[in-house]
PDB file of C-alpha atoms and ligand atoms in Angstrom:
ATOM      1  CA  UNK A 943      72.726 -10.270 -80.435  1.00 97.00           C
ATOM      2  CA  UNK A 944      72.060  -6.714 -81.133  1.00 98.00           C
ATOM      3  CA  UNK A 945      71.987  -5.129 -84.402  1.00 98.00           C
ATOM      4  CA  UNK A 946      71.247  -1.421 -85.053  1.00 98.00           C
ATOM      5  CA  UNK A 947      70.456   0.160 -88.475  1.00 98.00           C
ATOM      6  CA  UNK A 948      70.301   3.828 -89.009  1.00 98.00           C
ATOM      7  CA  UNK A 949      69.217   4.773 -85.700  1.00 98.00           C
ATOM      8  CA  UNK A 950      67.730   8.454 -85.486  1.00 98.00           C
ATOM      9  CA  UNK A 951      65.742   9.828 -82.522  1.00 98.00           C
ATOM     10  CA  UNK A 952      64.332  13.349 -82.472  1.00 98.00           C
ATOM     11  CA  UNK A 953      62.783  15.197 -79.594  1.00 97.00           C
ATOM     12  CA  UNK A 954      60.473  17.937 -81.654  1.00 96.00           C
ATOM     13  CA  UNK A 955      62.697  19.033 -84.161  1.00 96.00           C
ATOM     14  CA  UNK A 956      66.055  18.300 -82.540  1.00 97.00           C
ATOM     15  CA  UNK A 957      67.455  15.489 -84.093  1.00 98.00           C
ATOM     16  CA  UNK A 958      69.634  13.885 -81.074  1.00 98.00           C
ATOM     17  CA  UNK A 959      70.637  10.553 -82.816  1.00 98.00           C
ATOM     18  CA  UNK A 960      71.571  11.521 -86.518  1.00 98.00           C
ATOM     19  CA  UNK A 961      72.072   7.463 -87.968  1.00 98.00           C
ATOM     20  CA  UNK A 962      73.564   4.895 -85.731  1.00 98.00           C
ATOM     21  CA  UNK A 963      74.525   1.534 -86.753  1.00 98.00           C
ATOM     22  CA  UNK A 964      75.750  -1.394 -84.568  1.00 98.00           C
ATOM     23  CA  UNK A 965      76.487  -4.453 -84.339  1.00 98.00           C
ATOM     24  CA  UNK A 966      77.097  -6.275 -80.883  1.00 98.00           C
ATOM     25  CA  UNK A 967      78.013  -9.888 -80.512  1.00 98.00           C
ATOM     26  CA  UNK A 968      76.900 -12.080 -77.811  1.00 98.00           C
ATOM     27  CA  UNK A 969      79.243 -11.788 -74.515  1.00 98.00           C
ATOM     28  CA  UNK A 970      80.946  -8.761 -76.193  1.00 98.00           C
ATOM     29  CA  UNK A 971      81.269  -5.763 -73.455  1.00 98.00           C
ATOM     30  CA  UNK A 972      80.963  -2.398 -75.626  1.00 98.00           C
ATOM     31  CA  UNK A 973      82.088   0.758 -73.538  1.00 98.00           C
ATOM     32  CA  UNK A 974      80.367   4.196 -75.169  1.00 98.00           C
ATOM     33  CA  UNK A 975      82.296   7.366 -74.456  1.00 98.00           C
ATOM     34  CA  UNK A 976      81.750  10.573 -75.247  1.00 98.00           C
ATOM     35  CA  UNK A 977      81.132  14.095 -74.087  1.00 98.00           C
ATOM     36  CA  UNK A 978      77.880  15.048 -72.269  1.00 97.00           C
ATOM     37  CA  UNK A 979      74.331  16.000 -74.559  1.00 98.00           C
ATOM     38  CA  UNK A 980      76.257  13.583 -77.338  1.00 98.00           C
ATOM     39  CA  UNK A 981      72.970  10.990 -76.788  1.00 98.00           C
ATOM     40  CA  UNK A 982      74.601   8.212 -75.309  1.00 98.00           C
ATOM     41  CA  UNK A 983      71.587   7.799 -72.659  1.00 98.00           C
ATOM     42  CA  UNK A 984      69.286   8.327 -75.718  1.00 98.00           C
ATOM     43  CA  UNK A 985      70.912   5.231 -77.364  1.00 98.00           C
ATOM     44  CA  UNK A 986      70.490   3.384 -74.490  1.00 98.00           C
ATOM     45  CA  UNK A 987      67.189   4.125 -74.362  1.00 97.00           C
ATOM     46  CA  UNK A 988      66.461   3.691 -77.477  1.00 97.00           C
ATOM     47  CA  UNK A 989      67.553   0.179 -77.481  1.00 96.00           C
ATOM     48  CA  UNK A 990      65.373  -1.019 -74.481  1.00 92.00           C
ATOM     49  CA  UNK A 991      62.508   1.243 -76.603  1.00 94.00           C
ATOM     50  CA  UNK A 992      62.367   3.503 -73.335  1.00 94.00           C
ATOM     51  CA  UNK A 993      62.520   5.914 -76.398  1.00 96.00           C
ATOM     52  CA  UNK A 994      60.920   5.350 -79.492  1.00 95.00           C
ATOM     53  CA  UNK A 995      63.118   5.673 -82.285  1.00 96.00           C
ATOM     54  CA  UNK A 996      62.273   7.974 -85.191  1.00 97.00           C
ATOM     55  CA  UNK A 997      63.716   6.056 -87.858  1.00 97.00           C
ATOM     56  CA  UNK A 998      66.124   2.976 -88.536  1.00 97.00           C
ATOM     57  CA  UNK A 999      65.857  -0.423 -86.955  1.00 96.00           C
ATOM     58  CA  UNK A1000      67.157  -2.166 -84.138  1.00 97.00           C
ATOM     59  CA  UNK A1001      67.034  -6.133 -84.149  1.00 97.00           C
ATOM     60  CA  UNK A1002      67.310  -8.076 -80.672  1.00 97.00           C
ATOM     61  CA  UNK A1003      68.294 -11.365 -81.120  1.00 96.00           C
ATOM     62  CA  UNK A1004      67.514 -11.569 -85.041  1.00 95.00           C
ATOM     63  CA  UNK A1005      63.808 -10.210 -83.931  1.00 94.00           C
ATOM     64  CA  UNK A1006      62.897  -6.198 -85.240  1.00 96.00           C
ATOM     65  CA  UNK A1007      62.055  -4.901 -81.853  1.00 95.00           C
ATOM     66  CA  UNK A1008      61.374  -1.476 -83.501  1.00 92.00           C
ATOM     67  CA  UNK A1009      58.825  -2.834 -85.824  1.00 90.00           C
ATOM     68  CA  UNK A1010      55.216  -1.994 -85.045  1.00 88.00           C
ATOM     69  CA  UNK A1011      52.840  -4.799 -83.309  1.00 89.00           C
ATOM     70  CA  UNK A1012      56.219  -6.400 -81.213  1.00 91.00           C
ATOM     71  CA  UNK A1013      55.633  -6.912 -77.413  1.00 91.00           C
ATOM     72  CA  UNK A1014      58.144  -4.389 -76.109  1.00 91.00           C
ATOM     73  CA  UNK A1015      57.487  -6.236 -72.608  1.00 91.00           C
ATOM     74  CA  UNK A1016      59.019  -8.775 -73.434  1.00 91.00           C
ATOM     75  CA  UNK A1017      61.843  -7.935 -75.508  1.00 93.00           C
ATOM     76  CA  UNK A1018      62.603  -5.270 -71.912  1.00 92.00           C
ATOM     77  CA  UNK A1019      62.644  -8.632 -69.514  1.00 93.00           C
ATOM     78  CA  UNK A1020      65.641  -9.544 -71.547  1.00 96.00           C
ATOM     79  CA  UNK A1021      67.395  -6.419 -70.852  1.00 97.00           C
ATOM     80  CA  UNK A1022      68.964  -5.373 -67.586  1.00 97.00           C
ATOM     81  CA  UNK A1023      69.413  -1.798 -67.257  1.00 96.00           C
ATOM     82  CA  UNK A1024      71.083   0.191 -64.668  1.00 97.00           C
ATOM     83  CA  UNK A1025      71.344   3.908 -64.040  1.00 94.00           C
ATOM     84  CA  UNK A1026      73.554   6.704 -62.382  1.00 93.00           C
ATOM     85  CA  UNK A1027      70.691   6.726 -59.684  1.00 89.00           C
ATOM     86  CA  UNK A1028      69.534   3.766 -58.121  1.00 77.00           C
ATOM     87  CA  UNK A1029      65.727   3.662 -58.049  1.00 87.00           C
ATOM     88  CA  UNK A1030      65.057   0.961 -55.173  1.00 96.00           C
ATOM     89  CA  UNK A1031      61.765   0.232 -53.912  1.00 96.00           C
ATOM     90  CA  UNK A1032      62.324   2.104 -50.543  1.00 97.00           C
ATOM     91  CA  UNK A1033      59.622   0.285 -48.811  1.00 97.00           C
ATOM     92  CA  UNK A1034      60.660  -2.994 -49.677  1.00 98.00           C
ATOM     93  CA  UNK A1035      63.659  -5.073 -48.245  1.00 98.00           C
ATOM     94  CA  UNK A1036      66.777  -5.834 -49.935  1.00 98.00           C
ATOM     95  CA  UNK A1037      65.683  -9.399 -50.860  1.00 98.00           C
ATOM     96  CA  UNK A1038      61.709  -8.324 -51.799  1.00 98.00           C
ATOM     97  CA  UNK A1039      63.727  -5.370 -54.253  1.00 98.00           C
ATOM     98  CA  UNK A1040      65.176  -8.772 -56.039  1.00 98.00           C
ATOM     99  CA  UNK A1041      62.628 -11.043 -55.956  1.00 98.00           C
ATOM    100  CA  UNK A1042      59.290  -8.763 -57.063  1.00 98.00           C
ATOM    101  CA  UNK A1043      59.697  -8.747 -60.943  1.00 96.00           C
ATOM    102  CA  UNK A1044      60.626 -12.167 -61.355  1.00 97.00           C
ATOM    103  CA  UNK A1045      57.551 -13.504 -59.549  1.00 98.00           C
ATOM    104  CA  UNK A1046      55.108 -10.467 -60.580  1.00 96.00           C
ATOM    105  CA  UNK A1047      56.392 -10.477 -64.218  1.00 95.00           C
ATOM    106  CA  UNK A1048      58.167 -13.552 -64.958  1.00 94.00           C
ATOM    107  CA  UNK A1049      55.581 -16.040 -62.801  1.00 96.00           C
ATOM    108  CA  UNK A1050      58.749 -17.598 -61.294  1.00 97.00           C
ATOM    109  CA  UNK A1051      57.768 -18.902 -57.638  1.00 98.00           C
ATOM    110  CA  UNK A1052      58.707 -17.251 -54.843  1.00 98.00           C
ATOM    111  CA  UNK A1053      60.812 -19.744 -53.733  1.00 98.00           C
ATOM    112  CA  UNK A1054      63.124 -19.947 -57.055  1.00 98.00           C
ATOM    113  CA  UNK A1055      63.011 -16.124 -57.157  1.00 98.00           C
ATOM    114  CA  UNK A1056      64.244 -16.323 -53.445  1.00 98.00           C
ATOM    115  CA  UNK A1057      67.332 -18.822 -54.251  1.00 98.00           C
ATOM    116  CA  UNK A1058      68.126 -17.120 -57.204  1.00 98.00           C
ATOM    117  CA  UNK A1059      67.910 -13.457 -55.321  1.00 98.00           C
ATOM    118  CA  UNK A1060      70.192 -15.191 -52.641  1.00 98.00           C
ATOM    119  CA  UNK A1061      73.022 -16.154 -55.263  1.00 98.00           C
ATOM    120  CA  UNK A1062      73.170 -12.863 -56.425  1.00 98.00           C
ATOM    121  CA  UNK A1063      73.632 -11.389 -53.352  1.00 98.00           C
ATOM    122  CA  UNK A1064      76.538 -13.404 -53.207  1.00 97.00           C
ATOM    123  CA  UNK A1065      77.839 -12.314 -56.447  1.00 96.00           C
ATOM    124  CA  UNK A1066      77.565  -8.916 -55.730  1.00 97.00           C
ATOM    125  CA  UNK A1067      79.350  -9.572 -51.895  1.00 97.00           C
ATOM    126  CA  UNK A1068      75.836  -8.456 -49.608  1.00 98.00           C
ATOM    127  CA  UNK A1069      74.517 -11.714 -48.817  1.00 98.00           C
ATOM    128  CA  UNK A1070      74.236 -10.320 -45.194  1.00 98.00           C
ATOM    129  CA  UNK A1071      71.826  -7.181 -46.164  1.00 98.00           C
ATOM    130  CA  UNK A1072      69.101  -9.525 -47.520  1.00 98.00           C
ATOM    131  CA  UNK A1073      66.689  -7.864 -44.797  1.00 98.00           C
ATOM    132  CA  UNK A1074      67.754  -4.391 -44.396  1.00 98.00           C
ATOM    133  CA  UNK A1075      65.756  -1.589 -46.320  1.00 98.00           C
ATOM    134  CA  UNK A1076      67.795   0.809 -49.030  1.00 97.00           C
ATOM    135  CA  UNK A1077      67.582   4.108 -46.972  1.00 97.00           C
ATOM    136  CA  UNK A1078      70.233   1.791 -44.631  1.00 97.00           C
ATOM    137  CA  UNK A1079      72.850   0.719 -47.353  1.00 97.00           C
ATOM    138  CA  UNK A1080      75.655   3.469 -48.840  1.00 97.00           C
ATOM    139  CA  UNK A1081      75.656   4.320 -52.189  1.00 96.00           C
ATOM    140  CA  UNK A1082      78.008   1.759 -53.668  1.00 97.00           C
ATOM    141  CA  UNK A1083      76.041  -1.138 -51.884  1.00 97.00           C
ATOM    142  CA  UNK A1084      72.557   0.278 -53.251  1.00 97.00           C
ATOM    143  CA  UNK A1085      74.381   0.412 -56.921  1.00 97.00           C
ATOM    144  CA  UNK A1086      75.087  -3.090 -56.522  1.00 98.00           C
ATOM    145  CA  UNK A1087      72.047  -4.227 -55.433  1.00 98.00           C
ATOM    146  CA  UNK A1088      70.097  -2.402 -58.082  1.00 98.00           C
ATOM    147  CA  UNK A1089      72.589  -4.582 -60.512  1.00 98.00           C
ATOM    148  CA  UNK A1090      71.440  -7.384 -58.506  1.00 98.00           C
ATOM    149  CA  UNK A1091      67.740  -6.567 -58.963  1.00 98.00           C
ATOM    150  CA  UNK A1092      68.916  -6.069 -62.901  1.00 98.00           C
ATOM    151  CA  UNK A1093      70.306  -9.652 -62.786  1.00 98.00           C
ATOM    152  CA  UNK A1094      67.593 -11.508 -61.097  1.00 98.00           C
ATOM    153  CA  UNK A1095      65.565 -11.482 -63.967  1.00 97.00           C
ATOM    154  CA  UNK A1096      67.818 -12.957 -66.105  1.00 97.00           C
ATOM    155  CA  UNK A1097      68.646 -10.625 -68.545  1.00 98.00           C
ATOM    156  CA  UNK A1098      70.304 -11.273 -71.821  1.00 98.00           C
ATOM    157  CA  UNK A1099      71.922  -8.114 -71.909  1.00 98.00           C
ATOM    158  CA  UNK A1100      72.874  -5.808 -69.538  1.00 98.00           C
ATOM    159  CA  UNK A1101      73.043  -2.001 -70.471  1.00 98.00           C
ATOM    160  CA  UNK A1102      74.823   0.491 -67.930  1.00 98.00           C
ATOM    161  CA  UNK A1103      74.062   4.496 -67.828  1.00 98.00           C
ATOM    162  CA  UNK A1104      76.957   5.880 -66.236  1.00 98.00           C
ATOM    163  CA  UNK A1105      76.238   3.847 -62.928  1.00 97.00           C
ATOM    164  CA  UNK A1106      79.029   4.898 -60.792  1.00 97.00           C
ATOM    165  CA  UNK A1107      78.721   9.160 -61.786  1.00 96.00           C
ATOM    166  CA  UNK A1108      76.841   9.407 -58.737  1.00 95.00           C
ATOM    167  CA  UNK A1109      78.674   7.930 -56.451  1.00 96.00           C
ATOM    168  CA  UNK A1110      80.850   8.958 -53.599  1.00 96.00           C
ATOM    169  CA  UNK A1111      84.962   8.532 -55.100  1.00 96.00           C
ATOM    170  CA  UNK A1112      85.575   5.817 -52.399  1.00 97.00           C
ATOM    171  CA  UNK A1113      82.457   3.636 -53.407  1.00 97.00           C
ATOM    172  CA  UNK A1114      83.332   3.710 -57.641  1.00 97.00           C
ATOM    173  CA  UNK A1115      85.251   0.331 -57.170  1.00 98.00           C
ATOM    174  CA  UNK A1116      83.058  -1.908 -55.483  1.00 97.00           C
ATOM    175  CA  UNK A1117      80.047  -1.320 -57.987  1.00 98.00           C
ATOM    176  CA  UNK A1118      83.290  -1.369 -61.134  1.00 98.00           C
ATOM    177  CA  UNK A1119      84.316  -4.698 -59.636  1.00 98.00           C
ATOM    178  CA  UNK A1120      80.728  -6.400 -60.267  1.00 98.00           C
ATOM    179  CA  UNK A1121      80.491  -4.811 -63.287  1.00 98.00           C
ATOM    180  CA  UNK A1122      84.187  -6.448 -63.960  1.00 98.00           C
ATOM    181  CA  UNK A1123      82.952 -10.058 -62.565  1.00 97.00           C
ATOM    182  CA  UNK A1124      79.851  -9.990 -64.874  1.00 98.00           C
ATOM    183  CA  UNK A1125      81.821  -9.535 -67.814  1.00 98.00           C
ATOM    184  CA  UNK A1126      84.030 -12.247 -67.193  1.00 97.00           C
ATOM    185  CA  UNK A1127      81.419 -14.101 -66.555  1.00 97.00           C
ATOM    186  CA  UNK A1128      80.169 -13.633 -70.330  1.00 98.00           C
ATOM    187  CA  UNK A1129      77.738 -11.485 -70.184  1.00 98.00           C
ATOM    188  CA  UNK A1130      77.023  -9.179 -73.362  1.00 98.00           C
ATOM    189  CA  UNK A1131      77.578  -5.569 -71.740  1.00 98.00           C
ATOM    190  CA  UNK A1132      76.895  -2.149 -73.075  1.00 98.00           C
ATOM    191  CA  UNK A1133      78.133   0.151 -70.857  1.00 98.00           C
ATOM    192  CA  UNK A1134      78.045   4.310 -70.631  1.00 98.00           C
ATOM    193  CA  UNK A1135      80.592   5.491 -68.430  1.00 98.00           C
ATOM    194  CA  UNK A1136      83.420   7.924 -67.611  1.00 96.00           C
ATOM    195  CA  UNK A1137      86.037   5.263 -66.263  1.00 97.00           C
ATOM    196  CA  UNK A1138      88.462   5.546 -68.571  1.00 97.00           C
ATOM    197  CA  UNK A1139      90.538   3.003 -66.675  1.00 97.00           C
ATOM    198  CA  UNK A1140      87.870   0.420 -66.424  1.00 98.00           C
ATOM    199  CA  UNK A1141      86.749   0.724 -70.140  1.00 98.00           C
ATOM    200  CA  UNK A1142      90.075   0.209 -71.200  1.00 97.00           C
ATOM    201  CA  UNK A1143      90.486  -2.866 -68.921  1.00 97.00           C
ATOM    202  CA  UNK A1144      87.231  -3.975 -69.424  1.00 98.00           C
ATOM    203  CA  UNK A1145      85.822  -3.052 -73.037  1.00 98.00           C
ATOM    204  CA  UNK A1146      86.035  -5.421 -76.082  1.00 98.00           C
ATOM    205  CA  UNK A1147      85.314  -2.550 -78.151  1.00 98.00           C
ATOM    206  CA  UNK A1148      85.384   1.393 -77.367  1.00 98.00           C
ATOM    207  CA  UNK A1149      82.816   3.211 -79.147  1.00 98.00           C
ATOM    208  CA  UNK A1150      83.435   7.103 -79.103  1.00 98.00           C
ATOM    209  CA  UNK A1151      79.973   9.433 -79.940  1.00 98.00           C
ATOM    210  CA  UNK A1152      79.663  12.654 -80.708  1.00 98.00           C
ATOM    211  CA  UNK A1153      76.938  15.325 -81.337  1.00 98.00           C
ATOM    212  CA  UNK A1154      74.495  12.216 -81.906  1.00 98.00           C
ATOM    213  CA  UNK A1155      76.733   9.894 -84.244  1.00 98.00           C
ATOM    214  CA  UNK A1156      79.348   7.067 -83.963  1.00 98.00           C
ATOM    215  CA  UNK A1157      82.558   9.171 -84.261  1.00 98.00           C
ATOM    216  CA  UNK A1158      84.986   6.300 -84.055  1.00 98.00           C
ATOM    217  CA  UNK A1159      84.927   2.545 -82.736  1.00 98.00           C
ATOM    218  CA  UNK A1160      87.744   0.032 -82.208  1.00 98.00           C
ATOM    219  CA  UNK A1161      89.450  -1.907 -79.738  1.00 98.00           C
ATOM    220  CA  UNK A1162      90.902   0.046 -76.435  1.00 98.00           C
ATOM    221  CA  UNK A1163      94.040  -0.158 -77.878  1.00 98.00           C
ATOM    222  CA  UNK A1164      92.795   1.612 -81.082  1.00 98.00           C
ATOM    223  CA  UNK A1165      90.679   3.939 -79.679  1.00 98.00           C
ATOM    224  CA  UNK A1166      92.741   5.317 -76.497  1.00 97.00           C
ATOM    225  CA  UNK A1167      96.317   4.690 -77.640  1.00 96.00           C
ATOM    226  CA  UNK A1168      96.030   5.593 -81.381  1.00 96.00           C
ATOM    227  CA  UNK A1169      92.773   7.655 -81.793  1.00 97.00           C
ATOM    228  CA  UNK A1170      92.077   8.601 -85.501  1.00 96.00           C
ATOM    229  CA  UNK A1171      89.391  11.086 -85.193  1.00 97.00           C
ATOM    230  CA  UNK A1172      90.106  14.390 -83.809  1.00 97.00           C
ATOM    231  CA  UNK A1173      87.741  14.669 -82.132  1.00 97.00           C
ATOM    232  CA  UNK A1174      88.362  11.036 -80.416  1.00 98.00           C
ATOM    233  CA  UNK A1175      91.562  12.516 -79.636  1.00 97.00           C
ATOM    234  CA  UNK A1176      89.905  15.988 -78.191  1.00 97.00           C
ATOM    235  CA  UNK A1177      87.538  14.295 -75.522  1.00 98.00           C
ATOM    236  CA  UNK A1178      90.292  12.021 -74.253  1.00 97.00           C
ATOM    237  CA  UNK A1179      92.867  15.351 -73.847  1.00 95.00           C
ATOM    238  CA  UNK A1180      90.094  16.342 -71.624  1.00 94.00           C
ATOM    239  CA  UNK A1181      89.366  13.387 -69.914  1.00 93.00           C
ATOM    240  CA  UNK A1182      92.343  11.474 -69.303  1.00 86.00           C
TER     241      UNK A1182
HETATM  242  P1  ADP B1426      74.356  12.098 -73.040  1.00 51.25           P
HETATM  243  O1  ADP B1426      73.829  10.923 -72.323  1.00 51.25           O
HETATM  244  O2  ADP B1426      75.426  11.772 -74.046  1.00 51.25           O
HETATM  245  O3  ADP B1426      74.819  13.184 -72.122  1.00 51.25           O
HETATM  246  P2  ADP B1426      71.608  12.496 -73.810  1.00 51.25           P
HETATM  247  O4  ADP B1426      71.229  11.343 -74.652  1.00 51.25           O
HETATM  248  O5  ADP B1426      71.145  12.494 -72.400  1.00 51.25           O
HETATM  249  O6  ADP B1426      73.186  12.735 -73.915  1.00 51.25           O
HETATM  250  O7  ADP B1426      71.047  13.820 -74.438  1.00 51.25           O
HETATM  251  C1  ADP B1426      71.340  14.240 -75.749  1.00 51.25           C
HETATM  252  C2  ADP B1426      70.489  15.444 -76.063  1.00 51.25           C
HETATM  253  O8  ADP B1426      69.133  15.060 -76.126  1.00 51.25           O
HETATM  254  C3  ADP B1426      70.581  16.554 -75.028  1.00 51.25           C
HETATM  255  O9  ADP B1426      70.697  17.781 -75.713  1.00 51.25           O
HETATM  256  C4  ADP B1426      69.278  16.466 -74.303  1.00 51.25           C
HETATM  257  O10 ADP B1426      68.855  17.733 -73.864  1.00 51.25           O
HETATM  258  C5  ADP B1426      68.336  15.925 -75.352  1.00 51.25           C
HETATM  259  N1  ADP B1426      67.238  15.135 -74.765  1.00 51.25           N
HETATM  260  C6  ADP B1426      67.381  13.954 -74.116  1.00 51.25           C
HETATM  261  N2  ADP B1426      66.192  13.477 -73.690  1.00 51.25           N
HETATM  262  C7  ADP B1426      65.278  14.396 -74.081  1.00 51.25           C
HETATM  263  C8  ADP B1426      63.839  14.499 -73.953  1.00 51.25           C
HETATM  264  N3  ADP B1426      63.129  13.553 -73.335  1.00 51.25           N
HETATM  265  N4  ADP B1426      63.238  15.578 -74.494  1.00 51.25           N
HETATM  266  C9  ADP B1426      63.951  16.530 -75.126  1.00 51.25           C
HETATM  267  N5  ADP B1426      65.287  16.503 -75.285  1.00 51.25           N
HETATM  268  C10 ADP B1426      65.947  15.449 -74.776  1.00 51.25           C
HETATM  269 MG1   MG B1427      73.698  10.478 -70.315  1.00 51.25          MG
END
């Protein structure tokens, strides 16, 4: 689905990502750890093109998204992303936050945005706040509705930035539990986070990054009970 080739991304002349490469299968759920300033938000963004990379190549579904003259719009629309802070529209309801891109970007009607809004509010267990406004939902229930919103317009992939970091301790579950249901539900997942627990539950593969490179990769297993890297091996001394 995703294929990344020498990644680099430089802000002036510090070079954050130093040479990625990638590969990430359809329905695979790919967990990136590593310690803070490493770039994992800049590789997230620089695979929606919310950065523009410096150098290498990323392919989205066998298309080069990074070469010059593609519609970026469109290749975004197939990419969900979610953040650490939820970025409702305040002023619109629960139920207009889901169902304004799909009709004002994807021309669906407002009826089939409205039916398909309403199933994901059942996914993500707040059928009942269709009508209430953000500013009257806790964190954990605006984090899943703003996966919700992600969902509705029917993303091919979805790419997480550390979306439970700013919640409240007691709300981390709810919004991991989604996350959990989507990716048993087969949906290809790239996912920043510091759950250890849920990446090792959850994660096909573990990636581990470092001071803008791919340190080590492998399956949970690998990467948590039999780190190779010492540095691998540092971070999760710290974090575990
Ligand atoms: P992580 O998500 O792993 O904590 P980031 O990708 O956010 O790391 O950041 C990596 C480095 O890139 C940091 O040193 C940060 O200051 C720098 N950086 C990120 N975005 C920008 C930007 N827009 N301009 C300049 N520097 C940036
Ligand atoms: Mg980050």
């Amino acid at each position: 689905m995703i294929a990344v080739k020498q990644l680099r991304k430089s802000f002036g002349k510090n070079e954050i990502l130093k040479g990625l490469d990638i590969t990430i299968a359809k329905g695979e759920v790919v967990v990136v750890i590593g310690p803070s300033g490493s770039g994992k938000s800049t590789f997230l963004r620089c695979l929606n093109l919310l950065e523009e990379p410096t150098g290498g190549d990323i392919l989205f579904e066998n298309e080069p998204i990074t070469a010059r003259g593609h519609n970026i719009n469109a290749t975004r629309e197939k990419m969900g992303m979610v953040f650490q802070h939820f970025n409702l529209f305040p002023h619109k309801t629960v139920l207009q936050n889901l169902t304004l891109a799909p009709v004002q970007v994807k021309g669906k009607s407002p009826k089939e945005a409205e039916k398909i809004a309403l199933d994901l509010l059942q996914t993500v267990g707040l059928a009942d706040k269709r009508d209430v406004y953000p500013n009257q939902l806790s964190g954990g229930q605006k984090q899943r509705i703003a996966i919700a919103r992600a969902l509705a317009m029917q993303p091919h992939v979805m790419l997480f930035d550390e979306p439970t970091s700013a919640l409240d301790p007691e709300m981390v579950g709810e919004v991991l539990d989604v996350m959990k249901k989507l990716a048993e539900g087969g949906m290809t997942m790239i996912i920043v986070t510091h759950e250890m627990g849920f990446a090792r539950e959850v994660g096909d593969r573990i990636i581990f990054m470092d001071n803008g490179l791919i340190v080590e990769e492998g399956t949970p297993e690998q990467v948590f009970g039999n780190p190779s890297h010492p540095r691998t091996r540092d971070f999760l001394a710290k974090v575990l």
